[in-house]
XYZ file of C-alpha atoms in Angstrom:
432
model
C -11.779 -72.678 -27.663
C -7.974 -72.162 -27.420
C -7.695 -72.141 -24.179
C -9.374 -75.868 -23.799
C -6.805 -77.488 -26.218
C -3.578 -75.806 -24.220
C -5.131 -77.227 -21.332
C -5.999 -80.824 -23.137
C -2.039 -80.608 -24.398
C -0.600 -79.593 -21.081
C -2.457 -82.612 -19.289
C -2.034 -85.230 -22.661
C 1.951 -84.274 -22.306
C 2.657 -83.258 -18.704
C 6.302 -83.780 -20.267
C 6.557 -79.915 -22.021
C 8.893 -77.885 -19.197
C 8.673 -74.433 -21.174
C 6.317 -72.336 -21.376
C 5.926 -68.811 -23.092
C 4.400 -65.621 -22.188
C 0.962 -66.812 -24.347
C 0.753 -69.890 -22.432
C 1.316 -68.307 -19.159
C -1.611 -66.121 -20.098
C -4.121 -69.133 -21.290
C -3.306 -70.787 -18.605
C -4.284 -67.755 -16.414
C -7.623 -66.798 -17.519
C -8.573 -70.244 -17.466
C -7.206 -71.508 -13.762
C -6.645 -68.888 -11.816
C -8.404 -69.383 -8.307
C -9.602 -65.569 -8.821
C -11.555 -66.212 -12.511
C -12.932 -69.404 -11.425
C -14.783 -67.495 -8.058
C -16.050 -65.440 -10.385
C -17.576 -67.865 -12.476
C -18.949 -69.658 -10.123
C -20.864 -65.782 -9.109
C -22.018 -65.401 -12.739
C -23.297 -68.893 -12.174
C -25.199 -67.922 -8.666
C -26.914 -65.491 -10.560
C -28.316 -67.608 -13.322
C -29.740 -69.530 -10.523
C -30.867 -66.389 -9.140
C -32.947 -65.216 -11.780
C -34.418 -68.278 -12.166
C -35.481 -67.967 -8.475
C -36.550 -64.443 -8.944
C -38.755 -65.473 -12.203
C -40.343 -68.406 -10.208
C -41.706 -66.031 -7.669
C -43.967 -64.929 -10.870
C -45.757 -68.861 -10.403
C -48.217 -70.040 -7.884
C -46.539 -72.384 -5.267
C -48.892 -75.681 -4.663
C -48.695 -77.856 -1.241
C -50.282 -81.235 -0.046
C -50.625 -82.102 3.816
C -51.961 -85.263 5.030
C -52.773 -85.649 8.887
C -53.654 -88.118 11.083
C -54.775 -87.146 14.708
C -56.018 -89.455 18.006
C -58.400 -87.406 20.282
C -59.431 -88.628 23.889
C -62.122 -86.708 26.093
C -64.811 -84.448 25.132
C -65.360 -83.661 21.603
C -67.605 -83.018 19.170
C -68.477 -86.154 17.306
C -69.199 -86.028 14.030
C -72.850 -87.648 13.170
C -74.945 -85.048 15.635
C -72.435 -82.206 15.897
C -73.087 -83.055 20.036
C -70.101 -82.584 22.467
C -69.665 -85.870 23.854
C -67.097 -87.901 26.348
C -65.072 -89.600 23.299
C -62.631 -90.743 21.553
C -61.945 -90.363 18.042
C -59.655 -90.935 14.893
C -59.309 -88.018 12.668
C -57.406 -88.412 9.059
C -57.861 -84.283 7.481
C -56.108 -84.736 3.191
C -55.674 -81.041 2.102
C -53.929 -79.337 -1.195
C -53.450 -75.728 -1.544
C -52.269 -73.608 -4.574
C -51.399 -69.710 -3.860
C -50.441 -67.181 -6.124
C -49.459 -63.403 -5.588
C -51.565 -62.039 -9.062
C -49.446 -58.985 -8.168
C -46.745 -57.345 -6.497
C -44.688 -55.454 -8.519
C -41.832 -56.674 -6.136
C -41.029 -59.877 -7.901
C -40.665 -58.169 -11.809
C -38.056 -55.953 -10.200
C -36.349 -58.416 -8.906
C -35.629 -60.128 -11.968
C -34.302 -57.409 -13.467
C -32.132 -56.838 -10.464
C -31.256 -60.439 -10.786
C -29.961 -59.612 -14.523
C -28.316 -56.827 -14.066
C -26.541 -58.187 -10.764
C -25.065 -60.924 -13.722
C -24.288 -58.702 -15.962
C -22.257 -57.156 -13.053
C -20.688 -60.432 -12.300
C -19.741 -61.060 -15.716
C -17.539 -57.408 -16.021
C -16.023 -58.705 -12.863
C -14.839 -61.897 -14.418
C -13.296 -60.029 -17.151
C -11.273 -57.767 -14.526
C -10.537 -60.236 -12.622
C -9.372 -61.728 -15.959
C -7.653 -58.301 -17.210
C -6.188 -58.453 -13.670
C -4.325 -61.694 -13.233
C -3.114 -61.469 -17.183
C -1.884 -58.047 -15.814
C 0.255 -59.503 -13.016
C 1.515 -62.645 -15.123
C 3.477 -59.991 -17.788
C 5.119 -57.838 -14.939
C 6.139 -61.300 -12.337
C 7.270 -62.491 -16.205
C 9.647 -60.206 -17.639
C 11.036 -59.766 -13.787
C 12.063 -63.320 -14.250
C 13.297 -63.058 -17.731
C 15.317 -60.101 -16.459
C 16.555 -61.978 -13.894
C 17.688 -64.481 -16.054
C 18.987 -62.833 -18.153
C 21.341 -61.334 -15.639
C 22.203 -64.121 -13.828
C 22.989 -65.367 -17.515
C 25.628 -62.251 -17.604
C 26.870 -63.035 -14.300
C 27.417 -66.851 -15.273
C 29.550 -65.729 -18.508
C 31.531 -63.200 -16.839
C 32.613 -65.912 -14.107
C 32.943 -68.186 -16.850
C 35.357 -65.815 -19.122
C 37.385 -64.535 -16.034
C 38.705 -68.307 -15.140
C 39.840 -68.727 -18.251
C 41.643 -65.652 -18.327
C 42.957 -66.371 -15.125
C 44.333 -69.643 -16.430
C 45.022 -67.785 -19.504
C 47.205 -65.128 -17.893
C 49.216 -67.975 -16.101
C 50.541 -69.449 -19.056
C 51.586 -65.924 -19.614
C 53.071 -65.075 -16.531
C 54.736 -68.469 -16.553
C 56.539 -67.764 -20.204
C 57.376 -64.496 -18.668
C 55.173 -62.503 -21.371
C 52.793 -61.286 -18.292
C 53.117 -59.684 -15.233
C 52.020 -61.535 -12.107
C 49.994 -58.815 -10.934
C 47.818 -58.963 -14.056
C 47.271 -62.373 -11.932
C 46.191 -60.764 -8.597
C 44.141 -57.887 -10.433
C 42.236 -60.645 -12.038
C 41.624 -63.270 -9.172
C 40.792 -59.749 -6.812
C 37.356 -59.069 -9.149
C 36.282 -63.355 -9.430
C 35.119 -63.206 -5.507
C 33.203 -59.542 -6.542
C 31.679 -61.452 -9.235
C 30.642 -64.787 -7.256
C 29.206 -62.939 -4.648
C 26.768 -61.060 -6.967
C 25.819 -64.473 -8.907
C 24.617 -65.566 -5.600
C 22.602 -62.826 -5.406
C 21.642 -63.324 -9.080
C 20.571 -67.039 -8.008
C 18.164 -65.726 -4.907
C 16.553 -62.970 -7.212
C 15.810 -65.373 -9.993
C 14.555 -67.817 -7.959
C 12.393 -65.593 -5.921
C 11.171 -64.086 -9.371
C 10.567 -67.707 -10.475
C 8.285 -68.312 -6.892
C 6.381 -65.158 -7.851
C 5.580 -65.916 -11.398
C 4.695 -69.241 -9.763
C 2.032 -67.172 -7.449
C 1.044 -65.337 -10.217
C -0.338 -68.614 -12.080
C -1.582 -70.422 -9.231
C 0.862 -73.188 -10.247
C 2.681 -75.362 -8.059
C 4.456 -77.340 -10.678
C 8.289 -75.560 -9.951
C 9.805 -77.908 -13.082
C 8.064 -75.788 -15.684
C 10.326 -72.942 -16.850
C 9.523 -70.184 -18.695
C 11.227 -68.753 -22.057
C 10.945 -65.478 -24.112
C 9.704 -65.966 -27.878
C 12.340 -64.051 -30.442
C 9.818 -61.773 -31.280
C 10.432 -58.062 -33.024
C 10.064 -55.213 -30.747
C 6.367 -53.374 -32.182
C 5.817 -50.065 -32.363
C 2.236 -48.184 -31.157
C 1.049 -44.622 -32.906
C -1.718 -44.526 -31.450
C -0.517 -42.370 -28.634
C -1.535 -38.695 -30.358
C -4.472 -39.436 -30.431
C -6.395 -37.402 -27.696
C -8.614 -39.981 -27.036
C -6.200 -42.587 -26.367
C -6.583 -42.640 -22.357
C -10.162 -42.621 -22.385
C -11.085 -45.004 -24.728
C -9.098 -46.866 -23.616
C -10.492 -46.537 -19.685
C -14.353 -46.938 -21.103
C -13.615 -50.531 -22.824
C -11.718 -51.624 -19.392
C -13.277 -53.984 -17.169
C -13.036 -52.319 -14.538
C -14.839 -49.156 -15.223
C -17.500 -51.471 -17.195
C -17.628 -53.134 -13.429
C -18.306 -50.154 -11.831
C -20.894 -48.372 -13.780
C -22.954 -51.726 -13.505
C -22.743 -51.907 -10.269
C -24.298 -48.099 -10.332
C -27.156 -49.183 -12.800
C -27.684 -52.071 -10.371
C -27.805 -49.753 -6.920
C -30.523 -47.607 -8.478
C -32.861 -50.370 -9.566
C -32.011 -51.525 -5.999
C -33.942 -48.216 -5.035
C -36.765 -49.135 -7.363
C -37.121 -52.871 -5.524
C -37.399 -50.747 -1.600
C -39.596 -48.750 -2.791
C -42.340 -51.283 -4.468
C -42.831 -52.454 -0.917
C -45.055 -49.277 -0.451
C -47.119 -50.982 -3.242
C -50.063 -53.127 -3.146
C -49.845 -56.784 -3.292
C -53.110 -58.453 -4.651
C -52.912 -62.627 -3.940
C -55.454 -65.324 -4.801
C -55.270 -68.965 -2.938
C -57.189 -72.185 -3.761
C -57.768 -74.673 -1.071
C -59.750 -78.890 -1.488
C -59.751 -80.957 2.162
C -61.402 -83.800 2.812
C -61.300 -85.163 6.144
C -62.228 -89.026 7.730
C -63.769 -89.314 11.216
C -64.542 -92.419 13.718
C -64.991 -93.331 16.919
C -62.430 -95.493 19.037
C -64.178 -98.113 21.085
C -68.129 -97.350 20.139
C -69.901 -100.281 18.402
C -71.539 -97.542 16.546
C -70.694 -98.228 12.932
C -69.135 -95.371 11.212
C -69.270 -94.596 7.863
C -66.679 -96.371 5.860
C -63.695 -93.883 4.605
C -64.697 -93.911 0.976
C -67.744 -92.543 1.368
C -66.930 -89.959 4.231
C -63.951 -88.905 2.122
C -66.648 -88.131 -0.876
C -68.986 -86.582 1.521
C -66.604 -84.165 3.415
C -64.527 -82.700 0.285
C -64.543 -78.798 0.829
C -63.453 -76.175 -1.798
C -61.918 -72.545 -1.392
C -61.283 -69.837 -3.116
C -59.307 -66.554 -1.634
C -58.736 -63.147 -3.127
C -56.697 -60.567 -1.031
C -55.417 -57.128 -0.933
C -52.797 -56.172 1.231
C -52.280 -52.124 1.340
C -49.094 -51.364 3.543
C -50.143 -48.383 5.583
C -47.494 -48.220 8.558
C -44.130 -50.244 8.425
C -42.494 -49.008 11.485
C -40.547 -46.559 9.228
C -38.374 -50.044 7.912
C -39.316 -49.542 4.252
C -38.634 -45.697 4.181
C -35.185 -46.708 5.466
C -34.175 -49.281 3.473
C -35.190 -47.059 0.447
C -32.952 -44.143 1.522
C -29.930 -46.651 2.633
C -30.452 -48.193 -1.049
C -30.282 -44.592 -2.586
C -27.199 -44.021 -0.459
C -25.630 -47.029 -2.101
C -26.301 -45.302 -5.536
C -23.944 -42.267 -4.412
C -21.423 -44.689 -3.001
C -20.737 -46.702 -6.029
C -20.302 -43.138 -7.969
C -17.989 -42.055 -5.599
C -16.415 -45.793 -6.733
C -16.564 -44.840 -10.077
C -14.504 -41.395 -9.545
C -12.100 -44.050 -7.596
C -12.147 -46.772 -10.200
C -11.473 -43.325 -13.218
C -8.278 -41.554 -11.382
C -6.767 -45.342 -10.808
C -7.338 -46.572 -14.336
C -5.616 -43.593 -15.776
C -2.630 -43.137 -13.554
C -2.193 -46.457 -13.924
C -2.812 -45.840 -18.345
C -0.937 -42.587 -18.149
C 1.665 -44.697 -16.323
C 1.969 -47.283 -18.637
C 2.254 -45.379 -22.072
C 5.220 -43.226 -20.907
C 7.010 -46.675 -19.746
C 6.449 -47.963 -23.157
C 7.577 -44.679 -24.653
C 11.104 -44.225 -21.900
C 11.428 -47.707 -22.801
C 11.430 -47.734 -26.327
C 13.646 -44.274 -26.817
C 15.787 -46.088 -24.542
C 15.894 -49.419 -26.941
C 16.203 -47.274 -30.017
C 19.407 -45.121 -28.439
C 20.904 -48.707 -26.961
C 20.583 -50.359 -30.227
C 22.046 -47.760 -32.281
C 24.826 -47.833 -29.731
C 25.181 -51.183 -30.080
C 27.829 -51.817 -33.080
C 30.018 -49.008 -31.577
C 30.153 -50.812 -28.833
C 30.747 -54.483 -30.016
C 33.415 -52.340 -32.342
C 35.094 -50.964 -29.371
C 35.302 -54.645 -27.449
C 36.442 -56.086 -30.988
C 39.456 -53.551 -31.166
C 40.483 -54.027 -27.070
C 40.526 -57.792 -27.933
C 43.024 -57.433 -30.310
C 45.234 -55.320 -28.058
C 44.992 -57.393 -25.561
C 46.233 -60.312 -27.553
C 49.184 -58.207 -28.542
C 50.173 -56.682 -25.616
C 48.824 -53.287 -26.324
C 46.563 -53.704 -23.307
C 46.885 -55.245 -19.676
C 44.696 -57.852 -18.711
C 42.706 -55.983 -15.937
C 42.029 -53.382 -18.700
C 40.726 -55.808 -21.261
C 38.519 -57.869 -18.390
C 36.557 -54.039 -17.462
C 35.900 -53.585 -21.253
C 34.912 -57.291 -21.541
C 32.294 -56.793 -18.756
C 31.350 -53.688 -20.232
C 30.414 -55.391 -23.292
C 28.526 -58.165 -21.552
C 27.087 -55.331 -19.606
C 26.053 -53.342 -22.987
C 24.363 -57.187 -24.059
C 22.282 -57.226 -20.879
C 21.300 -53.784 -21.042
C 19.931 -54.158 -24.968
C 18.167 -57.540 -23.761
C 17.000 -56.132 -20.711
C 15.734 -52.551 -22.703
C 14.096 -54.809 -25.573
C 12.259 -56.580 -22.406
C 10.892 -53.762 -21.442
C 9.644 -52.377 -24.661
C 7.839 -56.220 -24.879
C 6.467 -55.402 -21.315
C 5.133 -52.590 -21.567
C 3.195 -53.236 -25.372
C 1.634 -56.801 -23.668
C 0.633 -54.622 -20.746
C -1.044 -52.275 -23.454
C -1.911 -54.691 -25.730
C -4.650 -56.438 -22.630
C -5.930 -52.764 -21.642
C -6.494 -52.246 -25.869
C -8.382 -55.443 -25.751
C -10.924 -54.682 -22.770
C -13.813 -56.802 -22.784
C -12.779 -58.742 -26.065
């Protein structure tokens, strides 16, 4: 419901240009083509279940045949062969029913398992899309932060050049101070161009992760606090995330479906019991004869015929087709179990990697946060020395840029902790 309201609001108020991470996740988990494809597959499975159940019902057909015969044929009035030209009309209604075919019942179960598998695939697609959105979202935020730092540095150095030139004019600074500062301006401008390209590339990647073509949308960070996750010490942490992961649930459902397909293939060894009922009548008259034919309604009543049929079909030899189908189904089960091992290995690696990244990012952020005030005080003292003429312009420029770099490092470290937190939240939600 929340996703629907978000999309509705976006349609009514298209002027909204800023999305946070949660809005990105809500949009992608509903509108990404991979999600839509997975949803279509579920709907297809629903029809396959209905089709499987329909095999338990009889099939009913009706036919009307109209034909002419010229030359030697049987005269319906005396049952003798004569040279006749006749008109023949036939009406048939028929019903066929498989009274017993074990494969039909197994196919219903098999179709339900396929739907269950595709439900997990939908969740898996949503997880993969969300994980990709989180990663690209924070790459974009970090590239924006670095560009902001460079723009602040360039703006500051341009102001410092103007201020230093005035101090040179009044004799309080040497000319070399201006040259030293200008020497670094070009380097910063070159870095700014590269950073701008990185930001634009990161935004393109984020738009692609969202399957969004609206380039005017910008993406912003919420002013959230860094969270601390304390369940890493739990010995079952990785196992619990693994078992609730949609990729793991998908491969387990696939194994169940493949095992059921073995039974479906074996059902071809079993006999089938069929029944059919038919009703027919016909109208026949000679062409070009003076004989008076029985009228249509009388013939329709007189020529009625009904038949009821029961048949038992016992398979004896089928060119080894059933045997090979059973063996192929068994191999598919083995193949799916190997898929399970691959999924477990990949998920375990991903979960442990995210866990390690989170712990490292959290430790780094705590260190940077603890040292942040010291760096701030150091910059303030350097600024006082520069104003008092106790520090040259170039040294102050370096100190100032180090302070800005420290600010960026703290922001980048915080973003890294939040990113790994969001990745873990997606993994912990699992199938919820």
